[in-house]
């Protein structure tokens, strides 16, 4: 069963939808990498991380995502000059999509940002198919999350290739079609800023 699901920032100013949401059309994984943890801390949104620092991410095709309200509140952050584009809202620091450039089409959206109504997110997207980059997890790494997790990586690569082949990179919610430039203002963290975030991140955080 596929359906349209609302994406909404915490304060409600930014709203959008993901079309055709179903376990077959998305790729859901929990990412324990230190960059996802650093990003959540930079936003002051550690509430979105699980106890081991994991981020529950639903990856969808760019063409499935559209914003209908509050676009002037959308901004982007890169932790490094070549890092992921981590789009979030400036009203309430809600992450609303991680991307690469449109050439590698996917939008990774934190599961908590969806309003699935009366349905559990597992019913709409399926449960996470696994966890990755557990070497950065805080405390004990979740089972199967360390090393090359092919059962997670291969489906993810397959989805992205399929989206690219079917032209699902356009329209892209965060990039302009003609120039392929970002639509929204972008900040790149300075190295020192990034380093101050590392102490909050796994595997051994040194800050509270
Ligand atoms: Zn907001
Ligand atoms: Zn990550």
mmCIF file of C-alpha atoms and ligand atoms in Angstrom:
data_model
loop_
_atom_site.group_PDB
_atom_site.id
_atom_site.type_symbol
_atom_site.label_atom_id
_atom_site.label_comp_id
_atom_site.label_asym_id
_atom_site.label_seq_id
_atom_site.Cartn_x
_atom_site.Cartn_y
_atom_site.Cartn_z
ATOM 1 C CA UNK A 1 0.000 0.000 0.000
ATOM 2 C CA UNK A 2 1.471 3.364 -0.946
ATOM 3 C CA UNK A 3 0.277 6.750 0.170
ATOM 4 C CA UNK A 4 1.142 10.405 0.523
ATOM 5 C CA UNK A 5 2.739 11.252 3.864
ATOM 6 C CA UNK A 6 3.160 14.694 5.338
ATOM 7 C CA UNK A 7 6.575 16.054 6.330
ATOM 8 C CA UNK A 8 6.355 18.704 9.021
ATOM 9 C CA UNK A 9 8.923 20.603 11.068
ATOM 10 C CA UNK A 10 8.484 20.650 14.821
ATOM 11 C CA UNK A 11 6.827 24.099 14.900
ATOM 12 C CA UNK A 12 4.686 23.450 11.826
ATOM 13 C CA UNK A 13 5.928 26.321 9.669
ATOM 14 C CA UNK A 14 7.546 24.107 7.048
ATOM 15 C CA UNK A 15 5.336 21.468 5.498
ATOM 16 C CA UNK A 16 5.645 19.170 2.568
ATOM 17 C CA UNK A 17 4.711 15.736 1.367
ATOM 18 C CA UNK A 18 6.340 12.541 0.242
ATOM 19 C CA UNK A 19 4.351 10.827 -2.477
ATOM 20 C CA UNK A 20 4.083 7.079 -2.988
ATOM 21 C CA UNK A 21 5.414 6.147 0.433
ATOM 22 C CA UNK A 22 5.544 2.404 0.939
ATOM 23 C CA UNK A 23 8.082 -0.211 2.036
ATOM 24 C CA UNK A 24 8.787 -0.902 -1.662
ATOM 25 C CA UNK A 25 9.478 2.709 -2.601
ATOM 26 C CA UNK A 26 11.718 3.771 0.273
ATOM 27 C CA UNK A 27 14.884 2.564 1.932
ATOM 28 C CA UNK A 28 14.886 2.852 5.707
ATOM 29 C CA UNK A 29 18.078 2.445 7.736
ATOM 30 C CA UNK A 30 19.421 3.581 11.082
ATOM 31 C CA UNK A 31 22.710 5.464 10.673
ATOM 32 C CA UNK A 32 25.132 5.645 13.589
ATOM 33 C CA UNK A 33 27.801 7.721 11.827
ATOM 34 C CA UNK A 34 29.426 10.530 13.729
ATOM 35 C CA UNK A 35 28.397 13.052 11.074
ATOM 36 C CA UNK A 36 24.691 12.372 11.620
ATOM 37 C CA UNK A 37 25.283 12.672 15.354
ATOM 38 C CA UNK A 38 27.281 15.893 14.905
ATOM 39 C CA UNK A 39 24.528 17.364 12.751
ATOM 40 C CA UNK A 40 21.848 16.629 15.359
ATOM 41 C CA UNK A 41 23.983 18.263 18.049
ATOM 42 C CA UNK A 42 24.717 21.271 15.838
ATOM 43 C CA UNK A 43 20.955 21.776 15.504
ATOM 44 C CA UNK A 44 20.363 21.217 19.209
ATOM 45 C CA UNK A 45 18.205 18.242 18.199
ATOM 46 C CA UNK A 46 19.850 15.340 19.998
ATOM 47 C CA UNK A 47 16.248 14.371 20.830
ATOM 48 C CA UNK A 48 16.125 12.850 17.328
ATOM 49 C CA UNK A 49 18.940 10.376 18.105
ATOM 50 C CA UNK A 50 18.358 6.989 19.683
ATOM 51 C CA UNK A 51 20.156 5.982 22.890
ATOM 52 C CA UNK A 52 23.213 4.851 20.915
ATOM 53 C CA UNK A 53 23.306 7.970 18.729
ATOM 54 C CA UNK A 54 21.468 6.472 15.762
ATOM 55 C CA UNK A 55 19.378 8.424 13.266
ATOM 56 C CA UNK A 56 16.365 6.608 11.777
ATOM 57 C CA UNK A 57 16.423 7.656 8.124
ATOM 58 C CA UNK A 58 13.863 7.072 5.370
ATOM 59 C CA UNK A 59 15.450 7.506 1.933
ATOM 60 C CA UNK A 60 13.104 8.478 -0.858
ATOM 61 C CA UNK A 61 13.373 9.620 -4.485
ATOM 62 C CA UNK A 62 13.879 13.390 -4.861
ATOM 63 C CA UNK A 63 10.888 13.621 -7.216
ATOM 64 C CA UNK A 64 8.671 12.180 -4.481
ATOM 65 C CA UNK A 65 9.394 15.124 -2.142
ATOM 66 C CA UNK A 66 7.778 18.532 -2.403
ATOM 67 C CA UNK A 67 7.394 21.406 0.006
ATOM 68 C CA UNK A 68 4.165 23.363 0.082
ATOM 69 C CA UNK A 69 4.687 25.822 2.908
ATOM 70 C CA UNK A 70 7.476 27.687 4.738
ATOM 71 C CA UNK A 71 10.165 27.273 2.101
ATOM 72 C CA UNK A 72 11.740 30.568 3.204
ATOM 73 C CA UNK A 73 12.686 28.708 6.383
ATOM 74 C CA UNK A 74 14.721 26.051 4.582
ATOM 75 C CA UNK A 75 18.514 26.230 4.854
ATOM 76 C CA UNK A 76 21.350 23.789 4.310
ATOM 77 C CA UNK A 77 24.450 22.780 6.237
ATOM 78 C CA UNK A 78 27.551 20.893 5.187
ATOM 79 C CA UNK A 79 29.810 19.591 7.933
ATOM 80 C CA UNK A 80 32.727 19.596 5.491
ATOM 81 C CA UNK A 81 33.175 21.355 2.120
ATOM 82 C CA UNK A 82 32.350 18.101 0.302
ATOM 83 C CA UNK A 83 30.013 16.559 2.851
ATOM 84 C CA UNK A 84 26.342 15.705 2.496
ATOM 85 C CA UNK A 85 23.925 18.556 2.063
ATOM 86 C CA UNK A 86 21.964 18.471 5.304
ATOM 87 C CA UNK A 87 18.811 20.534 4.799
ATOM 88 C CA UNK A 88 16.944 21.762 7.829
ATOM 89 C CA UNK A 89 14.532 24.444 8.923
ATOM 90 C CA UNK A 90 15.661 27.720 10.477
ATOM 91 C CA UNK A 91 12.403 28.155 12.437
ATOM 92 C CA UNK A 92 12.865 25.181 14.753
ATOM 93 C CA UNK A 93 16.021 23.355 13.572
ATOM 94 C CA UNK A 94 14.235 20.318 12.208
ATOM 95 C CA UNK A 95 16.211 18.236 9.705
ATOM 96 C CA UNK A 96 14.104 17.788 6.572
ATOM 97 C CA UNK A 97 16.405 15.975 4.168
ATOM 98 C CA UNK A 98 19.978 14.832 3.581
ATOM 99 C CA UNK A 99 21.148 14.760 -0.019
ATOM 100 C CA UNK A 100 24.135 14.548 -2.308
ATOM 101 C CA UNK A 101 23.978 16.412 -5.606
ATOM 102 C CA UNK A 102 21.069 15.487 -7.907
ATOM 103 C CA UNK A 103 23.414 13.153 -9.855
ATOM 104 C CA UNK A 104 23.149 10.697 -6.959
ATOM 105 C CA UNK A 105 19.449 10.994 -6.305
ATOM 106 C CA UNK A 106 18.063 10.364 -2.861
ATOM 107 C CA UNK A 107 16.631 12.384 -0.003
ATOM 108 C CA UNK A 108 17.182 10.940 3.470
ATOM 109 C CA UNK A 109 14.513 12.137 5.876
ATOM 110 C CA UNK A 110 14.549 11.535 9.617
ATOM 111 C CA UNK A 111 11.634 9.234 10.412
ATOM 112 C CA UNK A 112 10.284 11.445 13.229
ATOM 113 C CA UNK A 113 9.625 14.277 10.780
ATOM 114 C CA UNK A 114 6.820 12.365 9.082
ATOM 115 C CA UNK A 115 3.261 12.650 10.241
ATOM 116 C CA UNK A 116 1.942 9.163 9.643
ATOM 117 C CA UNK A 117 -1.266 9.901 11.498
ATOM 118 C CA UNK A 118 -2.839 6.929 13.183
ATOM 119 C CA UNK A 119 -0.424 4.556 11.477
ATOM 120 C CA UNK A 120 2.887 3.475 12.956
ATOM 121 C CA UNK A 121 5.842 4.498 10.730
ATOM 122 C CA UNK A 122 6.642 0.779 10.344
ATOM 123 C CA UNK A 123 3.276 0.290 8.657
ATOM 124 C CA UNK A 124 3.933 3.076 6.179
ATOM 125 C CA UNK A 125 7.651 2.607 5.431
ATOM 126 C CA UNK A 126 8.395 -0.845 6.774
ATOM 127 C CA UNK A 127 10.773 -1.294 9.713
ATOM 128 C CA UNK A 128 14.428 -0.260 9.180
ATOM 129 C CA UNK A 129 16.153 -2.927 7.075
ATOM 130 C CA UNK A 130 19.266 -2.573 9.197
ATOM 131 C CA UNK A 131 21.808 -0.290 10.758
ATOM 132 C CA UNK A 132 25.072 1.089 9.424
ATOM 133 C CA UNK A 133 28.307 2.588 10.740
ATOM 134 C CA UNK A 134 27.837 1.094 14.188
ATOM 135 C CA UNK A 135 31.501 1.673 14.940
ATOM 136 C CA UNK A 136 30.435 5.201 15.901
ATOM 137 C CA UNK A 137 27.552 4.030 18.079
ATOM 138 C CA UNK A 138 27.589 5.155 21.689
ATOM 139 C CA UNK A 139 27.980 2.139 23.944
ATOM 140 C CA UNK A 140 27.495 -1.272 22.382
ATOM 141 C CA UNK A 141 27.079 -1.247 18.605
ATOM 142 C CA UNK A 142 23.740 -2.710 17.471
ATOM 143 C CA UNK A 143 24.001 -6.223 16.033
ATOM 144 C CA UNK A 144 25.064 -6.272 12.381
ATOM 145 C CA UNK A 145 25.771 -2.532 12.253
ATOM 146 C CA UNK A 146 29.555 -2.636 11.928
ATOM 147 C CA UNK A 147 31.643 -3.529 8.900
ATOM 148 C CA UNK A 148 30.361 -3.817 5.339
ATOM 149 C CA UNK A 149 26.676 -4.336 5.785
ATOM 150 C CA UNK A 150 25.787 -5.517 2.283
ATOM 151 C CA UNK A 151 22.219 -6.436 3.193
ATOM 152 C CA UNK A 152 21.670 -2.721 3.797
ATOM 153 C CA UNK A 153 24.049 -1.206 1.252
ATOM 154 C CA UNK A 154 22.965 -3.212 -1.793
ATOM 155 C CA UNK A 155 19.246 -2.380 -1.555
ATOM 156 C CA UNK A 156 20.171 1.277 -0.962
ATOM 157 C CA UNK A 157 22.432 1.390 -4.022
ATOM 158 C CA UNK A 158 19.774 -0.414 -6.054
ATOM 159 C CA UNK A 159 17.117 2.113 -5.088
ATOM 160 C CA UNK A 160 19.329 5.101 -5.950
ATOM 161 C CA UNK A 161 20.321 3.609 -9.326
ATOM 162 C CA UNK A 162 16.693 2.880 -10.114
ATOM 163 C CA UNK A 163 15.651 6.417 -9.234
ATOM 164 C CA UNK A 164 18.396 7.772 -11.458
ATOM 165 C CA UNK A 165 17.486 5.507 -14.381
ATOM 166 C CA UNK A 166 13.831 6.478 -14.123
ATOM 167 C CA UNK A 167 14.638 10.204 -13.907
ATOM 168 C CA UNK A 168 13.346 10.454 -10.363
ATOM 169 C CA UNK A 169 16.077 13.005 -9.514
ATOM 170 C CA UNK A 170 13.865 15.766 -10.980
ATOM 171 C CA UNK A 171 12.111 17.807 -9.871
ATOM 172 C CA UNK A 172 14.497 17.932 -6.930
ATOM 173 C CA UNK A 173 13.231 19.599 -3.726
ATOM 174 C CA UNK A 174 16.592 21.228 -2.946
ATOM 175 C CA UNK A 175 18.293 21.941 -6.303
ATOM 176 C CA UNK A 176 17.439 24.143 -9.278
ATOM 177 C CA UNK A 177 16.767 22.178 -12.460
ATOM 178 C CA UNK A 178 18.722 24.294 -14.918
ATOM 179 C CA UNK A 179 21.830 25.353 -13.021
ATOM 180 C CA UNK A 180 21.797 22.442 -10.539
ATOM 181 C CA UNK A 181 22.630 24.932 -7.811
ATOM 182 C CA UNK A 182 21.104 24.660 -4.354
ATOM 183 C CA UNK A 183 17.775 26.462 -4.073
ATOM 184 C CA UNK A 184 18.340 27.404 -0.428
ATOM 185 C CA UNK A 185 21.134 29.210 1.468
ATOM 186 C CA UNK A 186 23.960 26.951 2.463
ATOM 187 C CA UNK A 187 26.507 27.077 5.291
ATOM 188 C CA UNK A 188 29.702 25.046 5.478
ATOM 189 C CA UNK A 189 30.945 24.439 9.002
ATOM 190 C CA UNK A 190 34.458 25.613 9.748
ATOM 191 C CA UNK A 191 36.846 22.905 10.840
ATOM 192 C CA UNK A 192 36.967 24.229 14.426
ATOM 193 C CA UNK A 193 33.181 24.274 14.657
ATOM 194 C CA UNK A 194 33.076 20.701 13.421
ATOM 195 C CA UNK A 195 35.708 19.585 15.908
ATOM 196 C CA UNK A 196 33.760 21.025 18.839
ATOM 197 C CA UNK A 197 30.868 18.736 17.867
ATOM 198 C CA UNK A 198 32.978 15.561 17.833
ATOM 199 C CA UNK A 199 33.123 15.369 21.600
ATOM 200 C CA UNK A 200 29.359 14.804 21.661
ATOM 201 C CA UNK A 201 29.586 11.912 19.198
ATOM 202 C CA UNK A 202 30.322 8.207 19.515
ATOM 203 C CA UNK A 203 31.934 5.904 20.043
ATOM 204 C CA UNK A 204 33.283 7.689 23.124
ATOM 205 C CA UNK A 205 31.618 11.039 23.747
ATOM 206 C CA UNK A 206 33.555 13.252 26.096
ATOM 207 C CA UNK A 207 30.813 15.841 26.582
ATOM 208 C CA UNK A 208 27.338 15.663 28.023
HETATM 209 ZN ZN1 LIG B 1 9.686 24.860 12.217
HETATM 210 ZN ZN1 LIG B 2 25.021 9.075 9.122
#
